[in-house]
Amino acid sequence: MDSPMMKQKFLYALCAVAAAVALSGCSGINALLKSGQPELIYSKALEYYQKEKWQRASTLFEGVQHYYTGTSREDSISFYNAHCKYKERDYDTASTLLDDFRRKFGRSAFIEDAEGMYALCFFYLAPGPTRDQTMTTQAIMAINEFMARYPNSSRIEQFKEINQTLNERLHEKSYLNAYTYYKIGRYKSAIVALKNALREYPDSRYREEIMFLIVDAGYRYASNSISSKQTDRYLDMLDSYLSFKEEFPSSSHIRELDRMAKHARDYLDRNSEENDDNNI
């Protein structure tokens, strides 16, 4: 066993045994499915299910399902199969099966569990905040629907935390979209997008940063404008500055914003003096 050759032979032997076991398992399942004995197939499916061998259990539940259509076991088999897909993390298939289940078997003993897993499927399918958030919105709807329908469920606290996580993801997506405009120098679009983000999600954890960027973008927008537009745009920027300072007086951004505000006021003062001179 000490030589490299012996070790290599041992590994090959292990792989061969593992492959043989896997093949025997597959051939055993195929033989079961071809046996035409639904009770035996169902019993073996339950055995695999209890042992958490989800893929094998699912294969057998799918194969035996048609035998029990219209019987008292139909909902059980449908639920077990969907649960297998869920445990395998095939959330796309699981959500489809669970949606079908809840539509067909609204009075089943498994309905609460099915609807809970259905909502969680969307949560696990929802991507990070940099990508499209359609699935996140679906997840929030499903989570809220579950909590409204089962207010005494043992999952309520878990679902409240998930709901908060999903909403924060939407807040972050809204912030990132707006920040993209700022980053590429489209300050007018950035101001509109940032204000929309603030209006849509007033409790966002990015609130301070969003309000800072509104002032910053407003300052840059005014500074880069033609002279006939600058007065109004500096005044808008100063309104945003005062709102920020009132809400976040101890912010680390204050010194930087004070500098911008001073520059804006100096410009407005100079412009006012020039206008006065022209009117004499």
Coordinates of C-alpha atoms in Angstrom, one line a residue:
M1 CA 0.0 0.0 0.0
D2 CA 3.1 2.2 0.5
S3 CA 4.0 2.4 -3.2
P4 CA 2.4 4.9 -5.6
M5 CA 1.3 2.0 -7.8
M6 CA -0.5 0.2 -5.0
K7 CA -2.3 3.4 -4.0
Q8 CA -3.4 4.0 -7.5
K9 CA -4.8 0.5 -7.8
F10 CA -6.6 0.9 -4.5
L11 CA -8.2 4.2 -5.7
Y12 CA -9.3 2.5 -9.0
A13 CA -10.8 -0.3 -7.0
L14 CA -12.8 2.1 -4.8
C15 CA -14.1 3.9 -7.9
A16 CA -15.1 0.7 -9.4
V17 CA -17.0 -0.4 -6.3
A18 CA -18.8 3.0 -6.1
A19 CA -19.7 2.8 -9.8
A20 CA -21.1 -0.7 -9.3
V21 CA -23.2 0.3 -6.4
A22 CA -24.6 3.3 -8.3
L23 CA -25.4 1.2 -11.3
S24 CA -27.0 -1.5 -9.2
G25 CA -29.1 1.2 -7.5
C26 CA -30.2 2.6 -10.9
S27 CA -31.0 -0.9 -12.3
G28 CA -32.9 -1.7 -9.2
I29 CA -35.0 1.4 -9.6
N30 CA -35.7 0.6 -13.2
A31 CA -36.6 -2.9 -12.4
L32 CA -39.0 -1.6 -9.8
L33 CA -40.6 0.8 -12.2
K34 CA -41.1 -1.9 -14.7
S35 CA -42.5 -4.4 -12.2
G36 CA -46.1 -3.0 -12.4
Q37 CA -46.4 -3.3 -8.6
P38 CA -47.4 0.2 -7.4
E39 CA -47.5 -0.8 -3.7
L40 CA -43.9 -2.1 -3.9
I41 CA -42.8 1.0 -5.8
Y42 CA -44.5 3.3 -3.3
S43 CA -43.1 1.5 -0.3
K44 CA -39.5 1.7 -1.7
A45 CA -40.0 5.4 -2.6
L46 CA -41.0 6.1 1.1
E47 CA -38.0 4.1 2.2
Y48 CA -35.6 6.3 0.1
Y49 CA -37.5 9.4 1.2
Q50 CA -37.0 8.6 4.9
K51 CA -33.3 7.9 4.3
E52 CA -33.1 11.3 2.5
K53 CA -32.1 9.8 -0.8
W54 CA -34.1 12.5 -2.6
Q55 CA -33.2 11.7 -6.2
R56 CA -34.1 8.0 -6.0
A57 CA -37.3 8.7 -4.0
S58 CA -38.3 11.4 -6.6
T59 CA -37.8 9.0 -9.5
L60 CA -40.0 6.4 -7.8
F61 CA -42.7 8.9 -6.8
E62 CA -42.9 10.2 -10.3
G63 CA -43.0 6.6 -11.7
V64 CA -45.8 5.5 -9.3
Q65 CA -47.9 8.7 -9.4
H66 CA -50.3 7.7 -12.2
Y67 CA -51.3 4.6 -10.3
Y68 CA -52.8 6.7 -7.5
T69 CA -54.5 9.5 -9.4
G70 CA -57.9 10.1 -7.8
T71 CA -57.0 8.1 -4.6
S72 CA -56.2 9.3 -1.1
R73 CA -52.5 8.9 -1.8
E74 CA -52.4 11.3 -4.7
D75 CA -51.7 14.4 -2.6
S76 CA -49.1 12.6 -0.5
I77 CA -47.1 11.5 -3.5
S78 CA -47.3 14.9 -5.2
F79 CA -46.1 16.6 -2.0
Y80 CA -43.3 14.1 -1.4
N81 CA -42.1 14.4 -4.9
A82 CA -42.1 18.2 -4.7
H83 CA -40.3 18.0 -1.4
C84 CA -37.6 15.8 -2.9
K85 CA -37.0 18.4 -5.6
Y86 CA -36.9 21.2 -3.0
K87 CA -34.3 19.2 -0.9
E88 CA -32.2 18.7 -4.0
R89 CA -32.2 22.5 -4.5
D90 CA -34.0 22.2 -7.8
Y91 CA -36.1 25.2 -6.7
D92 CA -37.4 26.0 -10.2
T93 CA -39.0 22.5 -10.6
A94 CA -40.0 22.4 -7.0
S95 CA -41.9 25.8 -7.2
T96 CA -43.8 24.5 -10.3
L97 CA -44.8 21.3 -8.5
L98 CA -45.7 23.0 -5.3
D99 CA -47.8 25.6 -7.2
D100 CA -49.6 22.8 -8.9
F101 CA -50.1 21.0 -5.5
R102 CA -51.6 24.0 -3.8
R103 CA -54.0 24.6 -6.6
K104 CA -55.2 20.9 -6.7
F105 CA -55.0 20.0 -3.0
G106 CA -56.1 23.1 -1.0
R107 CA -57.5 21.0 1.8
S108 CA -54.5 18.6 2.1
A109 CA -52.8 18.0 5.4
F110 CA -49.6 19.1 3.7
I111 CA -50.9 22.5 2.3
E112 CA -49.2 24.7 4.9
D113 CA -45.8 23.0 4.4
A114 CA -46.3 23.1 0.6
E115 CA -47.1 26.9 0.6
G116 CA -44.2 27.6 2.9
M117 CA -41.8 25.7 0.6
Y118 CA -43.3 27.4 -2.4
A119 CA -42.5 30.8 -0.9
L120 CA -39.0 29.8 0.0
C121 CA -38.3 28.5 -3.5
F122 CA -38.6 32.1 -4.8
F123 CA -36.4 33.3 -2.0
Y124 CA -33.7 30.9 -3.0
L125 CA -34.1 31.7 -6.7
A126 CA -34.0 35.5 -6.2
P127 CA -30.6 36.8 -7.3
G128 CA -28.3 39.4 -5.7
P129 CA -29.1 43.2 -6.0
T130 CA -26.9 43.8 -9.1
R131 CA -29.3 41.6 -11.2
D132 CA -33.0 41.9 -12.3
Q133 CA -35.2 41.8 -9.2
T134 CA -38.4 40.3 -10.7
M135 CA -37.9 37.1 -8.7
T136 CA -37.3 39.1 -5.5
T137 CA -40.6 40.8 -5.9
Q138 CA -42.3 37.4 -6.5
A139 CA -40.6 36.1 -3.4
I140 CA -41.9 39.0 -1.3
M141 CA -45.4 38.5 -2.6
A142 CA -45.3 34.8 -1.8
I143 CA -43.8 35.3 1.7
N144 CA -46.4 38.0 2.6
E145 CA -49.2 35.8 1.2
F146 CA -48.0 32.9 3.5
M147 CA -47.8 35.1 6.6
A148 CA -51.3 36.5 6.0
R149 CA -52.7 33.0 5.5
Y150 CA -50.9 31.3 8.4
P151 CA -50.3 34.0 11.0
N152 CA -49.8 31.4 13.7
S153 CA -47.2 29.3 11.7
S154 CA -44.0 28.4 13.4
R155 CA -42.2 29.9 10.4
I156 CA -43.5 33.4 10.9
E157 CA -40.4 34.8 12.5
Q158 CA -38.2 33.2 9.9
F159 CA -40.4 34.6 7.2
K160 CA -40.3 38.1 8.7
E161 CA -36.5 38.0 8.6
I162 CA -36.6 36.8 5.0
N163 CA -39.0 39.5 4.1
Q164 CA -36.7 42.1 5.5
T165 CA -33.7 40.7 3.6
L166 CA -35.7 40.7 0.3
N167 CA -36.8 44.3 0.9
E168 CA -33.3 45.4 1.6
R169 CA -32.2 43.8 -1.6
L170 CA -34.8 46.0 -3.5
H171 CA -33.5 49.1 -1.6
E172 CA -30.0 48.2 -2.7
K173 CA -31.0 47.6 -6.3
S174 CA -32.7 51.0 -6.4
Y175 CA -29.7 52.7 -4.9
L176 CA -27.3 51.0 -7.3
N177 CA -29.3 51.9 -10.3
A178 CA -29.3 55.6 -9.3
Y179 CA -25.6 55.5 -8.4
T180 CA -24.8 54.2 -11.9
Y181 CA -26.1 57.5 -13.3
Y182 CA -24.0 59.4 -10.9
K183 CA -20.9 57.4 -11.6
I184 CA -21.0 58.0 -15.3
G185 CA -21.6 61.7 -14.9
R186 CA -25.3 61.8 -15.8
Y187 CA -26.1 64.0 -12.9
K188 CA -29.6 65.1 -13.9
S189 CA -30.7 61.5 -14.3
A190 CA -28.9 60.6 -11.1
I191 CA -30.8 63.3 -9.1
V192 CA -34.2 62.0 -10.5
A193 CA -33.3 58.3 -9.8
L194 CA -32.0 59.1 -6.3
K195 CA -35.1 61.0 -5.3
N196 CA -37.3 58.2 -6.7
A197 CA -35.3 55.7 -4.6
L198 CA -35.8 57.8 -1.5
R199 CA -39.5 58.3 -2.2
E200 CA -40.1 54.6 -2.9
Y201 CA -37.9 53.3 0.0
P202 CA -37.9 56.1 2.7
D203 CA -36.5 53.7 5.3
S204 CA -33.7 52.4 3.2
R205 CA -30.4 51.8 5.0
Y206 CA -28.8 53.8 2.2
R207 CA -30.9 56.9 3.1
E208 CA -27.9 59.0 4.3
E209 CA -25.8 58.1 1.2
I210 CA -28.7 58.7 -1.2
M211 CA -29.3 62.2 0.3
F212 CA -25.6 63.0 0.2
L213 CA -25.4 62.0 -3.5
I214 CA -28.5 64.1 -4.3
V215 CA -26.6 67.2 -2.9
D216 CA -23.3 66.1 -4.6
A217 CA -24.9 65.4 -8.0
G218 CA -26.9 68.7 -7.7
Y219 CA -23.6 70.6 -7.1
R220 CA -21.9 69.0 -10.0
Y221 CA -24.9 69.5 -12.3
A222 CA -25.1 73.2 -11.4
S223 CA -21.3 73.6 -11.8
N224 CA -21.3 72.1 -15.3
S225 CA -24.4 74.0 -16.5
I226 CA -24.5 77.1 -18.7
S227 CA -24.6 80.4 -16.7
S228 CA -28.3 81.0 -17.4
K229 CA -29.2 77.8 -15.7
Q230 CA -26.7 77.8 -12.8
T231 CA -28.6 80.1 -10.4
D232 CA -31.7 77.9 -10.2
R233 CA -29.7 74.7 -10.0
Y234 CA -27.5 76.0 -7.2
L235 CA -30.6 77.0 -5.3
D236 CA -32.0 73.4 -5.8
M237 CA -28.7 72.0 -4.6
L238 CA -28.8 74.3 -1.5
D239 CA -32.3 73.1 -0.6
S240 CA -31.1 69.5 -0.7
Y241 CA -28.0 70.5 1.3
L242 CA -30.2 72.0 4.1
S243 CA -32.4 68.9 4.2
F244 CA -29.4 66.7 4.5
K245 CA -27.8 68.8 7.3
E246 CA -31.1 68.9 9.2
E247 CA -31.5 65.1 9.1
F248 CA -27.8 64.1 9.5
P249 CA -26.1 66.9 11.4
S250 CA -23.2 64.7 12.5
S251 CA -22.6 63.0 9.2
S252 CA -19.0 62.4 8.0
H253 CA -20.1 64.2 4.8
I254 CA -20.9 67.5 6.4
R255 CA -17.5 69.1 5.9
E256 CA -17.5 68.2 2.2
L257 CA -21.0 69.5 1.7
D258 CA -20.3 72.7 3.6
R259 CA -17.5 73.4 1.1
M260 CA -20.0 72.8 -1.8
A261 CA -22.6 75.0 -0.2
K262 CA -20.1 77.8 0.3
H263 CA -19.1 77.7 -3.3
A264 CA -22.8 77.8 -4.4
R265 CA -23.5 80.7 -2.1
D266 CA -20.4 82.6 -3.3
Y267 CA -21.6 82.1 -6.9
L268 CA -25.1 83.3 -6.0
D269 CA -23.8 86.4 -4.2
R270 CA -21.5 87.3 -7.1
N271 CA -24.3 86.8 -9.6
S272 CA -26.7 88.9 -7.5
E273 CA -24.1 91.7 -7.3
E274 CA -23.6 91.6 -11.1
N275 CA -27.3 91.8 -11.7
D276 CA -27.5 94.8 -9.3
D277 CA -24.7 96.6 -11.2
N278 CA -26.4 95.9 -14.5
N279 CA -29.6 97.4 -13.2
I280 CA -28.0 100.7 -12.1

